[in-house]
CSV table of C-alpha atoms and ligand atoms in Angstrom, one decimal:
chain,number,residue,atom,x,y,z
S,1,MET,CA,-22.2,-16.9,14.8
S,2,THR,CA,-19.7,-18.1,17.3
S,3,SER,CA,-16.9,-20.4,16.6
S,4,SER,CA,-13.7,-21.0,18.7
S,5,ASN,CA,-12.3,-22.4,15.8
S,6,VAL,CA,-11.2,-19.2,14.4
S,7,PHE,CA,-7.8,-17.5,15.2
S,8,ALA,CA,-7.7,-13.7,14.9
S,9,ILE,CA,-3.9,-13.0,14.2
S,10,GLY,CA,-2.3,-9.5,14.3
S,11,PRO,CA,-2.9,-5.9,15.8
S,12,PHE,CA,-6.5,-5.7,15.6
S,13,ASN,CA,-7.7,-2.4,17.2
S,14,PRO,CA,-10.3,-2.4,19.9
S,15,GLU,CA,-13.3,-1.9,17.8
S,16,GLU,CA,-12.1,-4.8,15.4
S,17,ARG,CA,-11.6,-6.9,18.2
S,18,ALA,CA,-15.0,-6.4,19.7
S,19,ALA,CA,-16.5,-7.0,16.4
S,20,LEU,CA,-14.6,-10.3,15.8
S,21,GLN,CA,-15.3,-11.3,19.4
S,22,GLU,CA,-19.1,-10.7,18.8
S,23,THR,CA,-19.1,-12.5,15.5
S,24,PHE,CA,-16.8,-15.6,16.1
S,25,ALA,CA,-15.5,-15.4,19.6
S,26,PRO,CA,-11.9,-16.2,18.2
S,27,VAL,CA,-8.7,-16.8,19.9
S,28,PHE,CA,-6.6,-13.7,19.5
S,29,LEU,CA,-2.9,-14.0,18.8
S,30,SER,CA,-0.6,-11.1,18.4
S,31,GLY,CA,1.4,-12.7,15.6
S,32,PRO,CA,1.8,-16.0,13.6
S,33,ASP,CA,4.7,-17.1,15.9
S,34,GLU,CA,2.1,-17.7,18.6
S,35,ILE,CA,0.2,-20.4,16.6
S,36,ALA,CA,2.6,-23.3,17.4
S,37,ALA,CA,1.9,-23.1,21.2
S,38,GLN,CA,-1.8,-22.9,21.0
S,39,GLU,CA,-3.6,-25.9,22.2
S,40,GLY,CA,-6.7,-26.7,19.9
S,41,ARG,CA,-5.1,-25.4,16.9
S,42,ASP,CA,-5.9,-28.7,15.1
S,43,ALA,CA,-9.6,-27.7,15.0
S,44,VAL,CA,-9.0,-24.2,13.6
S,45,SER,CA,-10.8,-23.7,10.3
S,46,ALA,CA,-10.4,-20.0,9.6
S,47,VAL,CA,-7.9,-17.3,10.3
S,48,ALA,CA,-8.6,-13.6,10.3
S,49,TYR,CA,-5.2,-12.1,9.4
S,50,LYS,CA,-3.8,-8.7,9.7
S,51,GLY,CA,-0.2,-7.6,9.3
S,52,HIS,CA,2.9,-8.0,7.2
S,53,ALA,CA,4.6,-10.9,9.0
S,54,PRO,CA,4.9,-14.0,6.5
S,55,PHE,CA,2.1,-16.5,6.8
S,56,GLY,CA,3.1,-19.5,4.6
S,57,ALA,CA,3.5,-23.2,4.6
S,58,ALA,CA,5.2,-23.4,8.0
S,59,GLN,CA,2.0,-21.6,9.7
S,60,MET,CA,-0.4,-23.5,7.5
S,61,ASP,CA,0.9,-26.9,8.4
S,62,LEU,CA,0.4,-26.0,12.2
S,63,LEU,CA,-3.3,-25.6,11.4
S,64,PRO,CA,-4.4,-28.9,9.6
S,65,GLY,CA,-8.0,-28.1,9.5
S,66,LEU,CA,-7.6,-24.6,8.0
S,67,GLY,CA,-10.1,-23.7,5.2
S,68,ILE,CA,-9.5,-19.9,4.8
S,69,VAL,CA,-7.1,-17.2,5.5
S,70,ALA,CA,-9.1,-13.9,5.3
S,71,ASN,CA,-6.6,-11.0,5.1
S,72,TYR,CA,-7.2,-7.6,6.2
S,73,GLY,CA,-6.0,-5.4,3.4
S,74,VAL,CA,-6.0,-5.7,-0.4
S,75,GLY,CA,-2.2,-6.5,-0.6
S,76,TYR,CA,-1.8,-10.2,0.4
S,77,ASP,CA,2.0,-10.6,-0.4
S,78,ALA,CA,2.6,-11.7,3.2
S,79,ILE,CA,0.4,-14.7,2.5
S,80,ASP,CA,1.9,-17.5,0.4
S,81,VAL,CA,-1.1,-18.2,-2.0
S,82,ALA,CA,0.7,-21.1,-3.5
S,83,ALA,CA,1.2,-22.8,-0.4
S,84,ALA,CA,-2.6,-22.2,0.4
S,85,ASP,CA,-3.5,-23.6,-3.1
S,86,ALA,CA,-1.5,-26.7,-2.5
S,87,ARG,CA,-3.5,-27.4,0.9
S,88,GLY,CA,-7.0,-26.3,-0.5
S,89,ILE,CA,-6.9,-23.2,1.7
S,90,LYS,CA,-8.8,-20.2,0.4
S,91,VAL,CA,-7.5,-16.7,0.6
S,92,THR,CA,-9.4,-13.6,0.5
S,93,ASN,CA,-8.5,-9.9,0.8
S,94,THR,CA,-10.3,-6.5,1.1
S,95,PRO,CA,-10.2,-4.8,-2.4
S,96,ASP,CA,-11.9,-1.6,-3.5
S,97,VAL,CA,-13.1,-0.3,-0.1
S,98,LEU,CA,-9.7,1.2,0.4
S,99,SER,CA,-8.9,2.5,-3.0
S,100,ASP,CA,-10.2,6.1,-2.4
S,101,ASP,CA,-8.0,6.6,0.8
S,102,VAL,CA,-4.8,5.3,-0.8
S,103,ALA,CA,-5.4,7.3,-4.0
S,104,ASP,CA,-6.1,10.5,-1.8
S,105,LEU,CA,-2.8,9.9,0.1
S,106,ALA,CA,-0.7,9.4,-3.1
S,107,VAL,CA,-2.0,12.8,-4.5
S,108,ALA,CA,-1.5,14.5,-1.2
S,109,MET,CA,2.1,13.3,-1.1
S,110,LEU,CA,2.7,14.5,-4.6
S,111,ILE,CA,1.3,18.0,-3.8
S,112,MET,CA,3.1,18.0,-0.3
S,113,GLN,CA,6.5,17.3,-2.1
S,114,GLY,CA,6.1,19.6,-4.9
S,115,ARG,CA,4.6,22.5,-2.8
S,116,GLN,CA,7.1,21.9,0.0
S,117,MET,CA,4.3,21.9,2.4
S,118,ILE,CA,6.1,20.7,5.3
S,119,GLN,CA,9.1,23.0,5.0
S,120,ALA,CA,6.5,25.8,4.3
S,121,SER,CA,4.6,25.0,7.5
S,122,ASP,CA,7.9,24.9,9.5
S,123,TRP,CA,8.8,28.3,8.0
S,124,ALA,CA,5.5,29.9,9.4
S,125,ARG,CA,5.8,28.0,12.8
S,126,SER,CA,9.4,29.0,13.3
S,127,GLY,CA,8.7,32.6,13.0
S,128,ASN,CA,10.5,32.9,9.7
S,129,TRP,CA,7.5,34.3,7.8
S,130,ALA,CA,7.3,37.2,10.2
S,131,ALA,CA,11.0,37.7,10.5
S,132,LYS,CA,12.2,36.9,6.9
S,133,GLY,CA,9.1,37.4,4.7
S,134,GLU,CA,7.5,35.1,2.2
S,135,TYR,CA,8.4,31.5,1.7
S,136,PRO,CA,10.9,30.8,-1.2
S,137,LEU,CA,8.8,29.9,-4.5
S,138,ASN,CA,8.2,26.2,-5.0
S,139,ARG,CA,6.8,24.0,-7.7
S,140,LYS,CA,3.6,23.9,-9.8
S,141,ILE,CA,2.1,20.6,-9.7
S,142,SER,CA,-1.1,20.9,-11.7
S,143,GLY,CA,-0.8,20.3,-15.5
S,144,GLY,CA,2.3,18.1,-15.2
S,145,ARG,CA,2.9,14.7,-16.8
S,146,ALA,CA,1.9,11.8,-14.5
S,147,GLY,CA,3.0,8.1,-14.9
S,148,ILE,CA,1.1,5.4,-13.0
S,149,LEU,CA,3.0,2.3,-12.5
S,150,GLY,CA,0.4,-0.3,-12.1
S,151,LEU,CA,-3.0,0.8,-13.5
S,152,GLY,CA,-5.3,-1.4,-11.3
S,153,ARG,CA,-7.9,-0.5,-8.9
S,154,ILE,CA,-5.9,2.1,-6.8
S,155,GLY,CA,-3.8,3.1,-10.0
S,156,ARG,CA,-6.8,4.1,-11.8
S,157,GLU,CA,-8.4,6.2,-8.6
S,158,ILE,CA,-4.9,8.0,-8.7
S,159,ALA,CA,-5.0,8.4,-12.4
S,160,ASP,CA,-8.7,9.9,-12.2
S,161,ARG,CA,-7.6,12.3,-9.6
S,162,LEU,CA,-4.6,13.5,-11.4
S,163,ALA,CA,-6.5,14.0,-14.6
S,164,ALA,CA,-8.7,16.3,-12.6
S,165,PHE,CA,-5.5,18.2,-11.8
S,166,LYS,CA,-5.2,18.8,-15.8
S,167,MET,CA,-2.3,16.2,-16.1
S,168,ASP,CA,-1.3,14.1,-19.0
S,169,ILE,CA,-1.8,10.7,-17.9
S,170,HIS,CA,0.8,7.7,-18.7
S,171,TYR,CA,0.8,4.3,-17.3
S,172,PHE,CA,2.4,0.8,-17.3
S,173,ALA,CA,0.7,-2.4,-16.7
S,174,ARG,CA,1.2,-5.8,-18.1
S,175,SER,CA,-1.5,-5.2,-20.7
S,176,GLU,CA,-2.9,-2.0,-22.3
S,177,LYS,CA,-6.2,-0.9,-20.9
S,178,ASP,CA,-9.3,0.6,-22.3
S,179,THR,CA,-8.4,4.2,-21.3
S,180,PRO,CA,-8.8,6.7,-24.3
S,181,GLY,CA,-6.4,9.7,-24.0
S,182,TRP,CA,-4.1,7.9,-21.5
S,183,THR,CA,-0.7,6.7,-23.0
S,184,TYR,CA,0.3,3.0,-22.5
S,185,HIS,CA,4.0,2.2,-21.9
S,186,SER,CA,5.0,-1.4,-22.1
S,187,ASP,CA,8.1,-1.0,-19.9
S,188,PRO,CA,8.7,1.2,-16.8
S,189,VAL,CA,11.8,2.9,-18.1
S,190,SER,CA,9.8,4.3,-21.0
S,191,LEU,CA,7.1,5.4,-18.6
S,192,ALA,CA,9.6,7.1,-16.4
S,193,GLY,CA,11.3,9.0,-19.2
S,194,ALA,CA,7.9,10.4,-20.4
S,195,VAL,CA,6.8,12.0,-17.0
S,196,ASP,CA,7.4,14.3,-14.3
S,197,TYR,CA,5.9,12.3,-11.5
S,198,LEU,CA,5.9,8.5,-11.1
S,199,ILE,CA,3.3,7.0,-8.8
S,200,VAL,CA,3.8,3.4,-8.0
S,201,ALA,CA,0.6,1.4,-7.4
S,202,LEU,CA,1.7,-2.1,-8.2
S,203,VAL,CA,1.2,-5.3,-6.1
S,204,GLY,CA,4.2,-6.2,-4.0
S,205,GLY,CA,5.9,-9.6,-4.0
S,206,PRO,CA,8.8,-11.2,-5.8
S,207,ASP,CA,7.5,-10.6,-9.3
S,208,THR,CA,7.5,-6.9,-8.8
S,209,ALA,CA,10.6,-6.6,-6.5
S,210,ASN,CA,12.9,-3.6,-7.5
S,211,ILE,CA,10.8,-2.7,-10.7
S,212,VAL,CA,11.6,1.0,-9.8
S,213,SER,CA,15.3,0.3,-10.6
S,214,ALA,CA,18.2,2.8,-10.9
S,215,GLU,CA,17.6,2.9,-14.5
S,216,VAL,CA,13.8,3.9,-14.1
S,217,LEU,CA,14.9,6.6,-11.5
S,218,ALA,CA,17.6,8.0,-13.9
S,219,ALA,CA,14.9,8.1,-16.6
S,220,LEU,CA,12.6,10.1,-14.3
S,221,GLY,CA,15.5,12.4,-13.7
S,222,PRO,CA,16.5,15.5,-11.7
S,223,ARG,CA,12.9,17.1,-12.0
S,224,GLY,CA,11.1,13.9,-11.2
S,225,ILE,CA,9.1,13.1,-8.1
S,226,LEU,CA,8.6,9.4,-7.0
S,227,VAL,CA,5.4,8.5,-5.1
S,228,ASN,CA,5.0,5.0,-3.7
S,229,ILE,CA,1.9,3.7,-1.9
S,230,SER,CA,2.2,0.1,-3.0
S,231,ARG,CA,5.1,-1.9,-1.3
S,232,GLY,CA,8.7,-0.9,-0.5
S,233,SER,CA,9.8,-3.9,-2.3
S,234,CYS,CA,8.8,-2.5,-5.5
S,235,VAL,CA,11.6,0.1,-5.3
S,236,ASP,CA,15.4,-0.4,-5.3
S,237,GLU,CA,15.7,1.5,-1.9
S,238,GLU,CA,19.6,1.9,-2.4
S,239,ALA,CA,19.2,3.4,-5.8
S,240,LEU,CA,16.4,5.8,-4.5
S,241,ILE,CA,18.3,7.0,-1.6
S,242,ALA,CA,21.4,7.6,-3.8
S,243,ALA,CA,19.2,9.5,-6.2
S,244,LEU,CA,17.7,11.6,-3.7
S,245,GLN,CA,21.1,12.4,-2.1
S,246,SER,CA,22.7,13.3,-5.4
S,247,GLY,CA,19.9,15.5,-6.8
S,248,GLY,CA,19.3,12.8,-9.5
S,249,LEU,CA,15.7,12.9,-8.3
S,250,ALA,CA,13.8,16.1,-7.1
S,251,GLY,CA,11.9,14.3,-4.4
S,252,ALA,CA,9.7,11.6,-3.2
S,253,GLY,CA,6.6,10.9,-1.2
S,254,LEU,CA,6.7,7.4,0.5
S,255,ASP,CA,4.1,5.6,2.5
S,256,VAL,CA,6.0,2.2,2.2
S,257,PHE,CA,9.4,1.1,2.9
S,258,LEU,CA,11.5,-2.0,3.0
S,259,ASN,CA,11.9,-3.2,6.6
S,260,GLU,CA,9.1,-0.9,7.9
S,261,PRO,CA,8.6,0.3,10.6
S,262,ASN,CA,12.3,0.3,11.0
S,263,ILE,CA,13.1,2.2,7.9
S,264,ASP,CA,16.3,3.1,6.6
S,265,PRO,CA,17.5,6.0,8.8
S,266,ARG,CA,19.1,7.8,5.9
S,267,PHE,CA,15.5,8.8,4.8
S,268,TYR,CA,15.0,10.9,7.9
S,269,ASP,CA,17.9,13.1,6.8
S,270,LEU,CA,16.5,13.8,3.4
S,271,PRO,CA,14.5,17.1,3.2
S,272,ASN,CA,13.1,16.1,-0.2
S,273,VAL,CA,11.1,13.1,1.1
S,274,VAL,CA,7.7,13.2,2.5
S,275,ILE,CA,7.4,10.2,4.8
S,276,GLN,CA,4.4,8.7,5.8
S,277,PRO,CA,4.0,5.7,8.2
S,278,HIS,CA,2.1,3.2,5.9
S,279,GLN,CA,-1.2,4.9,6.5
S,280,GLY,CA,-2.7,4.8,3.0
S,281,SER,CA,-6.0,3.1,4.1
S,282,GLY,CA,-5.8,4.5,7.7
S,283,THR,CA,-9.1,6.2,8.2
S,284,VAL,CA,-11.8,5.3,10.6
S,285,GLU,CA,-14.4,4.7,7.7
S,286,THR,CA,-12.1,2.6,5.5
S,287,ARG,CA,-10.6,0.5,8.2
S,288,ALA,CA,-14.1,-0.3,9.5
S,289,ALA,CA,-15.1,-1.3,6.0
S,290,MET,CA,-11.9,-3.6,5.6
S,291,ALA,CA,-12.6,-5.3,8.9
S,292,LYS,CA,-16.3,-6.0,8.1
S,293,LEU,CA,-15.4,-7.4,4.5
S,294,GLN,CA,-12.8,-9.6,6.4
S,295,ARG,CA,-15.5,-11.0,8.7
S,296,ASP,CA,-18.0,-11.3,6.0
S,297,ASN,CA,-15.6,-13.4,4.0
S,298,ILE,CA,-15.0,-15.7,7.0
S,299,ALA,CA,-18.8,-15.8,7.7
S,300,ALA,CA,-19.4,-16.9,4.1
S,301,HIS,CA,-16.8,-19.6,4.4
S,302,LEU,CA,-18.1,-20.9,7.7
S,303,THR,CA,-21.7,-21.1,6.4
S,304,GLY,CA,-20.8,-22.4,2.9
S,305,ALA,CA,-21.8,-19.3,1.0
S,306,PRO,CA,-19.7,-18.0,-1.8
S,307,LEU,CA,-16.6,-15.9,-0.7
S,308,LEU,CA,-17.0,-12.2,-1.4
S,309,THR,CA,-13.6,-11.3,-2.3
S,310,PRO,CA,-11.6,-14.5,-3.1
S,311,VAL,CA,-8.0,-14.3,-4.2
S,312,ASN,CA,-7.4,-18.0,-5.2
Q,401,LIG,P1,-4.7,-4.4,-8.3
Q,401,LIG,O1,-6.1,-3.9,-8.7
Q,401,LIG,O2,-4.5,-5.8,-8.3
Q,401,LIG,O3,-3.7,-3.7,-9.1
Q,401,LIG,C1,-2.3,-4.1,-9.1
Q,401,LIG,C2,-1.5,-3.6,-10.4
Q,401,LIG,O4,-0.3,-4.5,-10.2
Q,401,LIG,C3,-2.0,-3.9,-11.7
Q,401,LIG,O5,-2.0,-2.8,-12.4
Q,401,LIG,C4,-1.3,-5.1,-12.1
Q,401,LIG,O6,-1.1,-5.2,-13.5
Q,401,LIG,C5,0.1,-4.9,-11.5
Q,401,LIG,N1,0.8,-6.1,-11.5
Q,401,LIG,C6,0.5,-7.2,-10.7
Q,401,LIG,N2,1.4,-8.1,-10.8
Q,401,LIG,C7,2.3,-7.7,-11.7
Q,401,LIG,C8,3.5,-8.1,-12.1
Q,401,LIG,N3,4.0,-9.3,-12.0
Q,401,LIG,N4,4.3,-7.3,-13.0
Q,401,LIG,C9,3.9,-6.0,-13.2
Q,401,LIG,N5,2.8,-5.6,-12.8
Q,401,LIG,C10,2.0,-6.3,-12.0
Q,401,LIG,O7,-4.4,-4.0,-6.8
Q,401,LIG,P2,-4.9,-2.7,-6.0
Q,401,LIG,O8,-6.2,-3.0,-5.4
Q,401,LIG,O9,-4.9,-1.4,-6.9
Q,401,LIG,O10,-3.7,-2.6,-4.8
Q,401,LIG,C11,-2.4,-2.4,-5.3
Q,401,LIG,C12,-1.4,-2.5,-4.1
Q,401,LIG,O11,-1.5,-1.3,-3.4
Q,401,LIG,C13,-1.7,-3.7,-3.2
Q,401,LIG,O12,-1.4,-4.9,-3.7
Q,401,LIG,C14,-0.9,-3.2,-1.8
Q,401,LIG,O13,0.3,-3.7,-2.0
Q,401,LIG,C15,-0.8,-1.8,-2.2
Q,401,LIG,N6,-1.8,-1.0,-1.1
Q,401,LIG,C16,-1.0,-0.2,-0.3
Q,401,LIG,C17,-1.7,0.4,0.8
Q,401,LIG,C18,-1.1,1.5,1.7
Q,401,LIG,O14,-1.7,1.5,2.8
Q,401,LIG,N7,-0.1,2.2,1.3
Q,401,LIG,C19,-3.1,0.2,0.9
Q,401,LIG,C20,-3.7,-0.8,0.0
Q,401,LIG,C21,-3.0,-1.3,-0.9
Q,401,LIG,P3,-2.1,-5.6,-14.6
Q,401,LIG,O15,-3.2,-4.5,-14.8
Q,401,LIG,O16,-1.2,-5.9,-15.9
Q,401,LIG,O17,-2.8,-6.8,-14.1
């Protein structure tokens, strides 16, 4: 199938570009700000979208024939779904195929933070191990109390993994789930007060902005570790930095930030933060599966078949 009526917008890697080229022969744009200058944009019926720049009413109105925005990623907070609805545009995402990787990274950051793996590695590399002896004792992680903020697809994978680490599982979601043995909390402050580790696996967007508030961080407390693999917007970053600086929180493992990749430079000075560059789904295998699901959704739309993973 080829169609020049497809725009592929965003930083697709060479393999993704080649597959898109072979399937749709799209016009490649590096970002949505390039749409306006494209001749032939009136004929575009599908957008393969990758990235976190907003794609909303202004961009959709430049593409009057648009029928689908297929997002690369499960989180579609960059896409204005209400604006798409209002124009009869379908939105798809790439759920499930990335949940294992994101959950793996969440657990890894928790263990890295608690066991001070980066500092311990530096200790060995710097010669301190030989010169000064064994690394100072750190903190047991298995058997603790874990709170999952958002028990969706990724949240459940994280909870399953932490249960295997003999942890007591608590969670918050908008409704109680059928998860015997796990404790439901109807508000995030109650959840944070009941656990040692708080792992954020919510959707992003305005409805969840700053759910991890100063009050939640205070409830988590000085022994608490926060892990965020969802979106930077879910956390009050000022409150987080203050808690990390003051000892109000033991530490954090963060894959996502406000204003990434230009993150708040105060994070770089905090030894009690494990920083990851938003690479939760960043494995060769998973990115290939995400890219294929994105292409399959566009192919379904162009051939009139049911969409595989519709959002709206
Ligand atoms: P999901 O299955 O839709 O789960 C989302 C969770 O958010 C659910 O527990 C849901 O609660 C909760 N939620 C949604 N709207 C809410 C609201 N208004 N208030 C409170 N809670 C709300 O999504 P998923 O597949 O697990 O993905 C979760 C997020 O992870 C994505 O949206 C994305 O932002 C992020 N992500 C990050 C990476 C990375 O690289 N770090 C990779 C992939 C995804 P209910 O159960 O009550 O519906």
